[in-house]
Every structure is written in structure tokens, then in C-alpha cells.
Amino acid sequence: MTAFELQSTDGAARTGVLKTARGELRTPAFMPVGTKATVKAVDPQELEALGAEILLCNTYHLHFRPGADLIDELGGLHRFMAWDGPILTDSGGFQVFSLRHTILRQDDEGVTFRSVYDGDEERFTPELSASIQRQLGSDIAMCLDVVPPPETPRRELEQAVRRTTLWAQRQQRVERASGQLLFGISQGGADPELRRRSVEEIAALDFDGNALGGLAIGEPKDQMLETTAWAAELLPQDKARYFMGIGDPAGVLEVIERGIDMFDCVLPTRNARTGSALTWEGQLNIKAARFARDQRPLDERCSCPACTRFTRAYVRHLLNQQEILGLRLLSLHNLRFLLDLVAGAREAIERGELRSYKAEALARLAPAEEATWAT
Ligand SMILES: [Zn+2]
């Protein structure tokens, strides 16, 4: 039995339902990122009200602080952070390999690195990643993969593909939390032969879902989208497809159109910390002087808690004074914007109108002329 039920298609785009131990998730789905068991500045009850159906938490960070043993002892991650819905945990692979300067050595057995917390020598193996994710009790666990940076020499890229498959085979044999799904991840960058090999090897292992990893990490955008299109086509129809690490409004629509069901990104909350609002007029630097007397909400079409009650002028004032409420309001708004955008895409697919939805959205979202110097 498969956890994913395909519901409708529109070109390569699809809608579906992913069944997890803690409820169903409608796809396409954006997953807000709660790196350290919190989506920064936002209460889980607020996330639910915003329309989030699943969160992503980071194995790497939770392993080091506060530790999976402690979270396990306290009843698991859901209870710890008071979120009852589905949680996906990444494997730690992306963190280890994106913090490249901390890597000491890697071999077929695992990867040794210095923790960013205290510089201690640590080692991740597929078995350890599985065990941490079992203790956290997430609903979807991810396989530990090797994530090479863009422009990695082919020989090393091939090594990463080989090792990613080897680790996936090992992780598949490790005991999981009750009802926990396990997704495989393909690598291979944008190299057609290596990506194809990786997608086929991982798909053959018959995981509950399949992810594309090692994309949107700095390679040219058209290369990334082209790879996504044909790689998604190679993946089984009846399993969820997860594009790891994309969250800009245009990018999200592009991968949905190419048959991706799930994606995650820190962008909405990270943008909030820099004072940038996602809106239907493009990204606005709310700290700018031109908003000082602006009585409009952040976005006229948005019904989030920030837009229903507060003006741009007020949010600008809060942000410029580093008031915590400003950060909270902008985080709530940016999350709602992205969740609404994806919900809209989902409805458009059901109507067979994704193409026009996307065209209209992209025309409106084109980056507004920003006077970023005017603060
Ligand atoms: Zn809003």
C-alpha cells in the first residue's frame, strides 16, 4: 500500500494526498522550516491557523541541541514543540555538507565533521541518522545523503551518487518510529547521466516517497528547472515527490508545474528578519522610507493576522525599531503568502488551469522596483 494518493493532474503538475501517522497532507504542500523545533517567532497554533499542514525540523540541530535522547524522554518532538500535525525531519546530510569547512573526512561508512556548536568531532552514518529520527518520532524521515556543492568534478559527483545509494540501502534496514515513512533522496547535481542513475537507483529501493536533493544550491536556474522536469518524470507516479530547499514564490510555481508535490524553505521567515515582505506586488522592503505613511496592509489580498489589523507604516516602525512584534507580524504574513500561493496552485491544477494561474502570478510577482537605499 502506498502512502500517496494521486488525485488530479494538469500537464506534469499534480495534486494528491499524503497519508502520515498524524494525518493527511494535501499536495502540492509547502513545509515551513522549524530548524530548532520552532518556526522562528511563530507559535504552532498560529501555523495551523495560517494553513500549514506539515513542518520540517532539522535532525542535525536537534541532535546537538537539545539532543534526541532528551526529546525522546520528553515524549517525542510533537509533544516537545506542541505541534500535533505531521513533521518531516531531514537527515542531517544537507547541514553537514553545506557546512563544508567543518568536514574532516568521509568514507563509505559515514562522514566525520566538527559540530558547529562546540567544535567537537562528530560522525554521522545512515544508522545514526535513522536512530535520531526514530527518537524524534517524526512522521517522515529522510535518508542520509551526500550533497556535493555545485561545480563538483564529475568523479566526486559520481562518488556522491554511489555513496548516497549505499547509505539509502543501509538506512532502509534500520528500525523506524511507529508509522514513520521514509523518503529516499537522489543526487547527481544537474549531470544528466548521474542524476538519472541516482533517481533510478533510489526509486528502485521503493521508499515511501522520493526527493530531489542537491538542486537549487547555486546552479543556473534553467539548468535546475530542466533537471527537475525530467527527473520528476522518471520518478514513480504513485509516490510523493519532494524538491528539497525551494521557497521563493516563482521557484515554487515552477517546480509545481514540473510535477513536484512537496518543498521546504526558510525563505518566508528569513525574509521577515531582513524586513522583506512577500506580496502580490513582488518583494517589498518594508523598512523603506516610502512606507512611513502607508496605511495599506502589507498585501491587500492577504487575510493573515498582520494584514487584517496593521498598516505597512506600523510594521515598518516596528521593524526599524527592532521590535519583536514586527518580526512576528512579517513572519506570519510571509508564511501565509506562500501557503496561499501554493493552495491557489493546488486549486488551479484541479481546474486544469495551472498554466494561466502561474502566468498571472509571475507577472504580478515580478520584483517591484525597490528603493532599498531609502531607509
Ligand atoms: Zn498578510
Coordinates of N, CA and C in Angstrom, one line a residue, residues 18 20 22-26 29-59 62 77-90 133 136-142 180 183 242 262-266 268-269 335-336 339:
L18 N -1.0 12.9 0.9 CA 0.0 12.0 1.5 C -0.6 11.6 2.9
T20 N 0.0 10.3 6.5 CA 1.0 10.1 7.5 C 0.4 9.6 8.8
R22 N 0.2 11.1 11.5 CA -0.5 12.2 12.2 C -1.4 13.0 11.2
G23 N -2.0 12.3 10.3 CA -3.0 13.0 9.5 C -2.5 13.1 8.0
E24 N -3.5 13.6 7.3 CA -3.2 13.7 5.8 C -2.7 15.1 5.4
L25 N -2.0 15.1 4.4 CA -1.3 16.3 3.9 C -1.7 16.5 2.5
R26 N -2.3 17.6 2.1 CA -2.7 17.9 0.7 C -1.5 18.4 0.0
A29 N 2.4 20.8 -1.4 CA 2.4 21.4 0.0 C 3.8 22.1 0.3
F30 N 3.6 23.3 0.8 CA 4.8 24.0 1.3 C 5.0 23.6 2.8
M31 N 6.3 23.3 3.1 CA 6.6 22.9 4.5 C 7.4 24.0 5.2
P32 N 6.8 24.8 6.1 CA 7.6 25.7 6.8 C 8.7 25.0 7.6
V33 N 9.8 25.7 7.7 CA 11.0 25.1 8.4 C 11.1 25.5 9.8
G34 N 11.1 24.5 10.7 CA 11.3 24.8 12.1 C 12.7 24.2 12.5
T35 N 13.7 24.8 12.1 CA 15.1 24.3 12.2 C 15.3 23.7 13.6
K36 N 15.2 24.5 14.6 CA 15.4 24.0 16.0 C 14.1 23.7 16.8
A37 N 13.2 23.0 16.1 CA 11.9 22.7 16.7 C 11.1 24.0 17.0
T38 N 11.3 25.0 16.1 CA 10.4 26.2 16.1 C 10.5 26.9 14.8
V39 N 9.4 27.2 14.2 CA 9.4 28.1 13.1 C 9.6 29.5 13.7
K40 N 10.7 30.1 13.4 CA 11.2 31.2 14.2 C 10.1 32.3 14.4
A41 N 9.8 32.6 15.7 CA 8.9 33.6 16.1 C 7.4 33.3 16.0
V42 N 7.1 32.1 15.5 CA 5.7 31.7 15.3 C 5.2 30.5 16.2
D43 N 4.1 30.7 16.8 CA 3.5 29.6 17.6 C 2.9 28.6 16.7
P44 N 3.0 27.3 17.1 CA 2.4 26.2 16.3 C 0.9 26.4 16.0
Q45 N 0.2 27.0 17.0 CA -1.2 27.2 16.8 C -1.5 28.2 15.7
E46 N -0.6 29.2 15.6 CA -0.6 30.2 14.5 C -0.3 29.5 13.2
L47 N 0.6 28.6 13.2 CA 1.0 27.9 11.9 C -0.2 27.2 11.4
E48 N -0.9 26.5 12.3 CA -2.1 25.8 11.9 C -3.2 26.7 11.3
A49 N -3.4 27.9 12.0 CA -4.3 28.8 11.5 C -3.9 29.4 10.2
L50 N -2.6 29.5 9.9 CA -2.1 30.0 8.6 C -2.4 29.1 7.5
G51 N -2.6 27.8 7.9 CA -2.9 26.8 6.8 C -1.7 25.8 6.6
A52 N -0.7 25.8 7.5 CA 0.4 24.8 7.4 C -0.2 23.5 7.8
E53 N 0.2 22.5 7.0 CA -0.3 21.1 7.3 C 0.8 20.2 7.7
I54 N 2.1 20.7 7.5 CA 3.3 19.9 7.9 C 4.4 20.8 8.2
L55 N 5.3 20.5 9.1 CA 6.5 21.2 9.4 C 7.7 20.4 9.1
L56 N 8.8 21.1 8.9 CA 10.1 20.4 8.7 C 11.0 20.8 9.9
C57 N 11.7 19.8 10.5 CA 12.6 20.1 11.5 C 14.0 19.4 11.2
N58 N 15.1 20.0 11.8 CA 16.4 19.6 11.4 C 17.0 18.6 12.3
T59 N 17.3 17.4 11.8 CA 18.0 16.4 12.6 C 19.3 16.8 13.1
L62 N 18.8 19.4 16.1 CA 18.2 18.8 17.3 C 19.0 17.7 17.9
L77 N 9.2 14.6 19.5 CA 9.2 16.0 19.0 C 7.9 16.7 19.0
H78 N 6.8 16.0 18.6 CA 5.5 16.6 18.5 C 5.1 17.2 19.9
R79 N 5.2 16.4 20.9 CA 4.9 16.8 22.2 C 5.8 17.9 22.7
F80 N 7.1 17.8 22.4 CA 8.1 18.8 22.8 C 7.7 20.2 22.3
M81 N 7.4 20.2 21.0 CA 7.1 21.6 20.4 C 5.6 21.9 20.3
A82 N 4.8 21.0 20.8 CA 3.3 21.2 20.8 C 2.8 21.4 19.4
W83 N 3.2 20.6 18.5 CA 2.6 20.5 17.1 C 2.1 19.1 16.9
D84 N 0.8 19.0 16.7 CA 0.2 17.7 16.5 C 0.2 17.2 15.1
G85 N 0.4 18.0 14.1 CA 0.4 17.6 12.7 C 1.6 16.9 12.3
P86 N 1.7 16.5 11.0 CA 2.8 15.8 10.5 C 4.1 16.6 10.6
I87 N 5.2 15.9 10.9 CA 6.6 16.5 10.9 C 7.4 15.7 10.0
L88 N 8.2 16.4 9.1 CA 9.2 15.7 8.3 C 10.6 16.2 8.9
T89 N 11.4 15.2 9.2 CA 12.8 15.5 9.6 C 13.7 15.3 8.5
D90 N 14.6 16.2 8.2 CA 15.7 15.9 7.2 C 16.7 15.0 7.9
Q133 N 16.2 10.1 14.0 CA 14.9 10.4 13.5 C 13.8 9.5 14.1
L136 N 13.2 11.1 17.6 CA 12.5 12.4 17.4 C 11.0 12.0 17.2
G137 N 10.8 10.9 16.5 CA 9.4 10.4 16.2 C 8.7 11.2 15.1
S138 N 9.5 11.6 14.1 CA 8.9 12.4 13.0 C 8.0 11.4 12.2
D139 N 7.1 12.0 11.4 CA 6.2 11.2 10.5 C 6.8 10.8 9.2
I140 N 7.8 11.7 8.8 CA 8.5 11.4 7.6 C 10.0 11.5 7.9
A141 N 10.8 10.5 7.7 CA 12.2 10.6 7.9 C 12.9 10.6 6.5
M142 N 14.0 11.2 6.5 CA 14.8 11.3 5.2 C 16.1 10.5 5.3
Q180 N 6.3 5.7 10.9 CA 7.2 6.7 10.2 C 7.4 6.3 8.8
F183 N 11.7 8.6 3.1 CA 11.9 9.0 1.8 C 13.3 8.9 1.4
Y242 N 9.5 15.2 -3.6 CA 9.9 16.3 -2.7 C 11.1 17.0 -3.3
M262 N 6.0 18.4 -2.9 CA 6.4 18.9 -1.6 C 7.7 19.8 -1.7
F263 N 7.8 20.8 -0.9 CA 9.0 21.6 -0.9 C 9.1 22.3 0.4
D264 N 10.3 22.8 0.8 CA 10.5 23.5 2.0 C 11.5 24.6 1.8
C265 N 11.5 25.6 2.6 CA 12.5 26.7 2.6 C 12.3 27.6 3.8
V266 N 13.5 28.1 4.2 CA 13.5 29.1 5.3 C 13.1 30.5 4.8
P268 N 10.5 32.4 3.9 CA 9.5 33.3 4.4 C 9.9 33.9 5.8
T269 N 10.5 33.1 6.7 CA 10.9 33.6 8.0 C 12.2 34.4 7.9
L335 N 4.6 33.7 5.7 CA 4.2 32.2 5.7 C 2.9 32.1 5.0
R336 N 1.9 33.0 5.4 CA 0.6 32.9 4.8 C 0.6 33.1 3.3
L339 N 1.8 29.9 1.7 CA 0.8 28.9 1.8 C -0.4 29.1 0.9

